[in-house]
Amino acid sequence: MKRLLFYPAMIGMLCLTLLSCGSNDAKKDAAATTKQGVTQTSWGQADGKDVNLYTLTNKNGVQVKVTNYGGIVTSWLVPDKNGKQSSIVIGFDSLQGYLQKPPYFGALIGRYGNRIGNARFTLDGKTYTLAANDGKNHLHGGNKGYDKVVWDAAFADSIPALTLNYLSKDGEEGYPGNLKISVTYSLTDDNELVIDYNAETDKATPVNLTNHCYFNLSGDVKNTILDHSLQIDADNYTPVDATLIPTGEIKAVKGTPFDFTQSTKIGARIDQVQGGYDHNFVLNSKDSTLHLVATLADSISGRKMEVYTVEPGLQFYSGNFLDGTFKLADGTPINKHTALCLETQHYPDSPNKPNFPSTILQPGQKYHTVTKYKVSVEK
Ligand code: BGC
């Protein structure tokens, strides 16, 4: 995305980091520290807690910015085929932008990614009622999901990495059990953003964590993503009702506009899908090891992104509800289809669909899932 405020901010941060070597005052003013490829800058406060922006930089100069507010990836700077750097994710330059509640830009999502039908589920004979924050359904963890809380940040060891911790209390947003969550973002020298999620509970609870980055590989939201090519390793998808709740059916993509088994332009058949793509693809991977499940490519910039995950599903959302309400720092409106999400997760509404893979975490079990987004440039 075009981020006019980015370059002055970066130069400022560099100066502050350099100055901090020689001057105590600069050290105090900078509020910026660096550890193993991670720079920390103060970004304000939310819920009475400090919010920081962390910049992860690898040896190629690729940079990912993450804030501990909502675990949001605010920017991911990648060069295009001409060496020009721009961010491939939608994001804001200040905490203020996120406090206006944009639709989950770049955020960590939980306790349950995507929808739970009729905002309730029954577990071990007890019915739990959740916030109906999407019509009659529950979406992305409720009114104040993990995208709107302040996480505790800790520098991780080795490569540029940041660990975010959060304790989601028993009863929070209606879910049972204290859920202790730890998510680590790492940026490798192969230009991979690895997101490693861990959680433990003290009561049985549904858990379905994901990240909600909106990608536009052209780096400019003036271009839609309809010309991006997408390939998804899924022979099946889960059809939905009018409120986007899966019907429970697992349907073959063959012969439908959902067939992305071969790389296809997103815009080629989108008109045949009512409302645009907002569906869970049933990944072909047969075990829970890391698999390449999707490849997104933009021929204009030459950028390509591969998605690897251990998850059984991928929610492909083509930015259908983006309507220009939210704007980038330079005033550019974020319009329909100007970004897309590839959310690795379990299928929506699994707590109410016994035929879907289970999302219930039991006390004593360890929830662990990994997703990797790898970006490269084809010249
Ligand atoms: C959902 C969409 C929703 C979007 C933003 C996606 O994960 O599938 O229906 O509009 O998130 O909230």
PDB file of N, CA, C and O and ligand atoms in Angstrom, residues 102-105 109 113-115 134 139-140 210-212 214 243-244 277-280 315-322 341 343 345 348, ligand 1:
ATOM      1  N   PRO A 102     -11.496  -1.071  12.188  1.00  0.00           N
ATOM      2  CA  PRO A 102     -11.558  -1.537  10.787  1.00  0.00           C
ATOM      3  C   PRO A 102     -11.870  -3.042  10.790  1.00  0.00           C
ATOM      4  O   PRO A 102     -11.751  -3.686  11.841  1.00  0.00           O
ATOM      5  N   PRO A 103     -12.265  -3.609   9.657  1.00  0.00           N
ATOM      6  CA  PRO A 103     -12.633  -5.034   9.660  1.00  0.00           C
ATOM      7  C   PRO A 103     -11.413  -5.974   9.787  1.00  0.00           C
ATOM      8  O   PRO A 103     -11.018  -6.629   8.840  1.00  0.00           O
ATOM      9  N   TYR A 104     -10.833  -5.952  10.980  1.00  0.00           N
ATOM     10  CA  TYR A 104      -9.804  -6.937  11.362  1.00  0.00           C
ATOM     11  C   TYR A 104      -8.509  -6.839  10.554  1.00  0.00           C
ATOM     12  O   TYR A 104      -7.801  -7.836  10.398  1.00  0.00           O
ATOM     13  N   PHE A 105      -8.185  -5.645  10.037  1.00  0.00           N
ATOM     14  CA  PHE A 105      -6.961  -5.501   9.233  1.00  0.00           C
ATOM     15  C   PHE A 105      -5.751  -6.099   9.963  1.00  0.00           C
ATOM     16  O   PHE A 105      -5.374  -5.628  11.041  1.00  0.00           O
ATOM     17  N   ILE A 109      -6.855 -13.326  15.263  1.00  0.00           N
ATOM     18  CA  ILE A 109      -8.282 -13.572  15.454  1.00  0.00           C
ATOM     19  C   ILE A 109      -8.497 -14.739  16.415  1.00  0.00           C
ATOM     20  O   ILE A 109      -7.882 -15.789  16.273  1.00  0.00           O
ATOM     21  N   GLY A 113     -11.920 -18.096  14.984  1.00  0.00           N
ATOM     22  CA  GLY A 113     -11.867 -17.428  13.680  1.00  0.00           C
ATOM     23  C   GLY A 113     -13.084 -17.782  12.849  1.00  0.00           C
ATOM     24  O   GLY A 113     -13.536 -18.924  12.829  1.00  0.00           O
ATOM     25  N   ASN A 114     -13.637 -16.768  12.195  1.00  0.00           N
ATOM     26  CA  ASN A 114     -14.841 -16.861  11.369  1.00  0.00           C
ATOM     27  C   ASN A 114     -16.103 -17.105  12.223  1.00  0.00           C
ATOM     28  O   ASN A 114     -16.121 -16.793  13.407  1.00  0.00           O
ATOM     29  N   ARG A 115     -17.157 -17.656  11.593  1.00  0.00           N
ATOM     30  CA  ARG A 115     -18.489 -17.581  12.218  1.00  0.00           C
ATOM     31  C   ARG A 115     -18.885 -18.817  13.010  1.00  0.00           C
ATOM     32  O   ARG A 115     -18.498 -19.936  12.667  1.00  0.00           O
ATOM     33  N   ASP A 134     -22.567 -10.392  14.070  1.00  0.00           N
ATOM     34  CA  ASP A 134     -22.639 -10.416  12.607  1.00  0.00           C
ATOM     35  C   ASP A 134     -24.047 -10.917  12.263  1.00  0.00           C
ATOM     36  O   ASP A 134     -24.241 -12.117  12.036  1.00  0.00           O
ATOM     37  N   LEU A 139     -18.983 -13.652  14.997  1.00  0.00           N
ATOM     38  CA  LEU A 139     -17.861 -13.554  14.043  1.00  0.00           C
ATOM     39  C   LEU A 139     -16.561 -13.179  14.756  1.00  0.00           C
ATOM     40  O   LEU A 139     -16.523 -12.225  15.553  1.00  0.00           O
ATOM     41  N   HIS A 140     -15.485 -13.922  14.434  1.00  0.00           N
ATOM     42  CA  HIS A 140     -14.122 -13.575  14.845  1.00  0.00           C
ATOM     43  C   HIS A 140     -13.975 -13.268  16.341  1.00  0.00           C
ATOM     44  O   HIS A 140     -13.312 -12.299  16.726  1.00  0.00           O
ATOM     45  N   THR A 210      -6.369 -17.532  13.982  1.00  0.00           N
ATOM     46  CA  THR A 210      -5.832 -17.242  12.652  1.00  0.00           C
ATOM     47  C   THR A 210      -5.347 -15.797  12.610  1.00  0.00           C
ATOM     48  O   THR A 210      -5.427 -15.071  13.601  1.00  0.00           O
ATOM     49  N   ASN A 211      -4.819 -15.426  11.445  1.00  0.00           N
ATOM     50  CA  ASN A 211      -4.422 -14.037  11.213  1.00  0.00           C
ATOM     51  C   ASN A 211      -5.222 -13.513  10.030  1.00  0.00           C
ATOM     52  O   ASN A 211      -5.530 -14.245   9.103  1.00  0.00           O
ATOM     53  N   HIS A 212      -5.551 -12.219  10.114  1.00  0.00           N
ATOM     54  CA  HIS A 212      -6.465 -11.624   9.147  1.00  0.00           C
ATOM     55  C   HIS A 212      -5.772 -10.541   8.299  1.00  0.00           C
ATOM     56  O   HIS A 212      -6.336  -9.453   8.102  1.00  0.00           O
ATOM     57  N   TYR A 214      -4.858  -8.515   5.119  1.00  0.00           N
ATOM     58  CA  TYR A 214      -5.469  -8.250   3.812  1.00  0.00           C
ATOM     59  C   TYR A 214      -4.308  -7.990   2.847  1.00  0.00           C
ATOM     60  O   TYR A 214      -3.581  -7.013   3.009  1.00  0.00           O
ATOM     61  N   THR A 243     -26.296 -16.313   5.222  1.00  0.00           N
ATOM     62  CA  THR A 243     -25.597 -15.566   6.281  1.00  0.00           C
ATOM     63  C   THR A 243     -24.138 -16.043   6.427  1.00  0.00           C
ATOM     64  O   THR A 243     -23.494 -15.776   7.439  1.00  0.00           O
ATOM     65  N   LEU A 244     -23.672 -16.752   5.429  1.00  0.00           N
ATOM     66  CA  LEU A 244     -22.287 -17.225   5.351  1.00  0.00           C
ATOM     67  C   LEU A 244     -21.933 -18.309   6.370  1.00  0.00           C
ATOM     68  O   LEU A 244     -20.768 -18.508   6.709  1.00  0.00           O
ATOM     69  N   TYR A 277     -16.045 -14.082  -3.314  1.00  0.00           N
ATOM     70  CA  TYR A 277     -15.517 -15.224  -2.559  1.00  0.00           C
ATOM     71  C   TYR A 277     -15.450 -14.896  -1.064  1.00  0.00           C
ATOM     72  O   TYR A 277     -14.902 -13.864  -0.659  1.00  0.00           O
ATOM     73  N   ASP A 278     -16.022 -15.757  -0.276  1.00  0.00           N
ATOM     74  CA  ASP A 278     -15.938 -15.661   1.186  1.00  0.00           C
ATOM     75  C   ASP A 278     -16.239 -17.067   1.704  1.00  0.00           C
ATOM     76  O   ASP A 278     -17.251 -17.301   2.358  1.00  0.00           O
ATOM     77  N   HIS A 279     -15.360 -17.991   1.366  1.00  0.00           N
ATOM     78  CA  HIS A 279     -15.632 -19.415   1.552  1.00  0.00           C
ATOM     79  C   HIS A 279     -14.439 -20.148   2.142  1.00  0.00           C
ATOM     80  O   HIS A 279     -13.286 -19.773   1.905  1.00  0.00           O
ATOM     81  N   ASN A 280     -14.770 -21.204   2.826  1.00  0.00           N
ATOM     82  CA  ASN A 280     -13.743 -22.087   3.371  1.00  0.00           C
ATOM     83  C   ASN A 280     -13.412 -23.177   2.352  1.00  0.00           C
ATOM     84  O   ASN A 280     -14.308 -23.889   1.883  1.00  0.00           O
ATOM     85  N   GLN A 315      -9.821 -19.935   4.508  1.00  0.00           N
ATOM     86  CA  GLN A 315     -10.905 -19.021   4.172  1.00  0.00           C
ATOM     87  C   GLN A 315     -10.364 -18.016   3.157  1.00  0.00           C
ATOM     88  O   GLN A 315      -9.464 -17.242   3.460  1.00  0.00           O
ATOM     89  N   PHE A 316     -10.896 -18.104   1.948  1.00  0.00           N
ATOM     90  CA  PHE A 316     -10.510 -17.125   0.920  1.00  0.00           C
ATOM     91  C   PHE A 316     -11.609 -16.075   0.881  1.00  0.00           C
ATOM     92  O   PHE A 316     -12.751 -16.357   0.511  1.00  0.00           O
ATOM     93  N   TYR A 317     -11.241 -14.854   1.270  1.00  0.00           N
ATOM     94  CA  TYR A 317     -12.182 -13.735   1.334  1.00  0.00           C
ATOM     95  C   TYR A 317     -11.673 -12.662   0.381  1.00  0.00           C
ATOM     96  O   TYR A 317     -10.542 -12.188   0.524  1.00  0.00           O
ATOM     97  N   SER A 318     -12.481 -12.300  -0.612  1.00  0.00           N
ATOM     98  CA  SER A 318     -11.999 -11.383  -1.661  1.00  0.00           C
ATOM     99  C   SER A 318     -12.326  -9.906  -1.371  1.00  0.00           C
ATOM    100  O   SER A 318     -12.507  -9.126  -2.293  1.00  0.00           O
ATOM    101  N   GLY A 319     -12.374  -9.557  -0.105  1.00  0.00           N
ATOM    102  CA  GLY A 319     -12.551  -8.142   0.285  1.00  0.00           C
ATOM    103  C   GLY A 319     -13.887  -7.567  -0.180  1.00  0.00           C
ATOM    104  O   GLY A 319     -13.972  -6.391  -0.549  1.00  0.00           O
ATOM    105  N   ASN A 320     -14.934  -8.402  -0.132  1.00  0.00           N
ATOM    106  CA  ASN A 320     -16.243  -8.003  -0.676  1.00  0.00           C
ATOM    107  C   ASN A 320     -16.908  -6.868   0.086  1.00  0.00           C
ATOM    108  O   ASN A 320     -17.679  -6.109  -0.491  1.00  0.00           O
ATOM    109  N   PHE A 321     -16.635  -6.796   1.399  1.00  0.00           N
ATOM    110  CA  PHE A 321     -17.324  -5.789   2.212  1.00  0.00           C
ATOM    111  C   PHE A 321     -16.507  -4.502   2.353  1.00  0.00           C
ATOM    112  O   PHE A 321     -16.936  -3.566   3.026  1.00  0.00           O
ATOM    113  N   LEU A 322     -15.326  -4.455   1.761  1.00  0.00           N
ATOM    114  CA  LEU A 322     -14.546  -3.203   1.796  1.00  0.00           C
ATOM    115  C   LEU A 322     -15.302  -2.208   0.922  1.00  0.00           C
ATOM    116  O   LEU A 322     -15.692  -2.530  -0.198  1.00  0.00           O
ATOM    117  N   CYS A 341      -8.023 -11.853   1.789  1.00  0.00           N
ATOM    118  CA  CYS A 341      -7.484 -12.589   2.938  1.00  0.00           C
ATOM    119  C   CYS A 341      -7.385 -14.070   2.606  1.00  0.00           C
ATOM    120  O   CYS A 341      -8.258 -14.609   1.903  1.00  0.00           O
ATOM    121  N   GLU A 343      -7.059 -16.916   5.111  1.00  0.00           N
ATOM    122  CA  GLU A 343      -7.014 -17.221   6.541  1.00  0.00           C
ATOM    123  C   GLU A 343      -6.959 -18.728   6.742  1.00  0.00           C
ATOM    124  O   GLU A 343      -7.906 -19.439   6.399  1.00  0.00           O
ATOM    125  N   GLN A 345      -7.188 -21.947   8.850  1.00  0.00           N
ATOM    126  CA  GLN A 345      -7.969 -22.222  10.057  1.00  0.00           C
ATOM    127  C   GLN A 345      -8.759 -23.520   9.910  1.00  0.00           C
ATOM    128  O   GLN A 345      -8.718 -24.177   8.872  1.00  0.00           O
ATOM    129  N   PRO A 348     -15.412 -22.832   9.385  1.00  0.00           N
ATOM    130  CA  PRO A 348     -16.368 -22.039  10.162  1.00  0.00           C
ATOM    131  C   PRO A 348     -17.461 -22.926  10.753  1.00  0.00           C
ATOM    132  O   PRO A 348     -17.817 -23.954  10.179  1.00  0.00           O
TER     133      PRO A 348
HETATM  134  C1  BGC B   1     -15.036 -13.236   6.782  1.00  0.00           C
HETATM  135  C2  BGC B   1     -15.842 -12.172   6.090  1.00  0.00           C
HETATM  136  C3  BGC B   1     -15.748 -10.921   6.895  1.00  0.00           C
HETATM  137  C4  BGC B   1     -14.302 -10.534   6.993  1.00  0.00           C
HETATM  138  C5  BGC B   1     -14.083  -9.290   7.794  1.00  0.00           C
HETATM  139  C6  BGC B   1     -13.630 -12.775   6.849  1.00  0.00           C
HETATM  140  O1  BGC B   1     -12.868 -13.709   7.525  1.00  0.00           O
HETATM  141  O2  BGC B   1     -15.131 -14.466   6.146  1.00  0.00           O
HETATM  142  O3  BGC B   1     -17.179 -12.568   5.928  1.00  0.00           O
HETATM  143  O4  BGC B   1     -16.484  -9.894   6.315  1.00  0.00           O
HETATM  144  O5  BGC B   1     -13.587 -11.575   7.588  1.00  0.00           O
HETATM  145  O6  BGC B   1     -14.771  -9.301   8.941  1.00  0.00           O
END
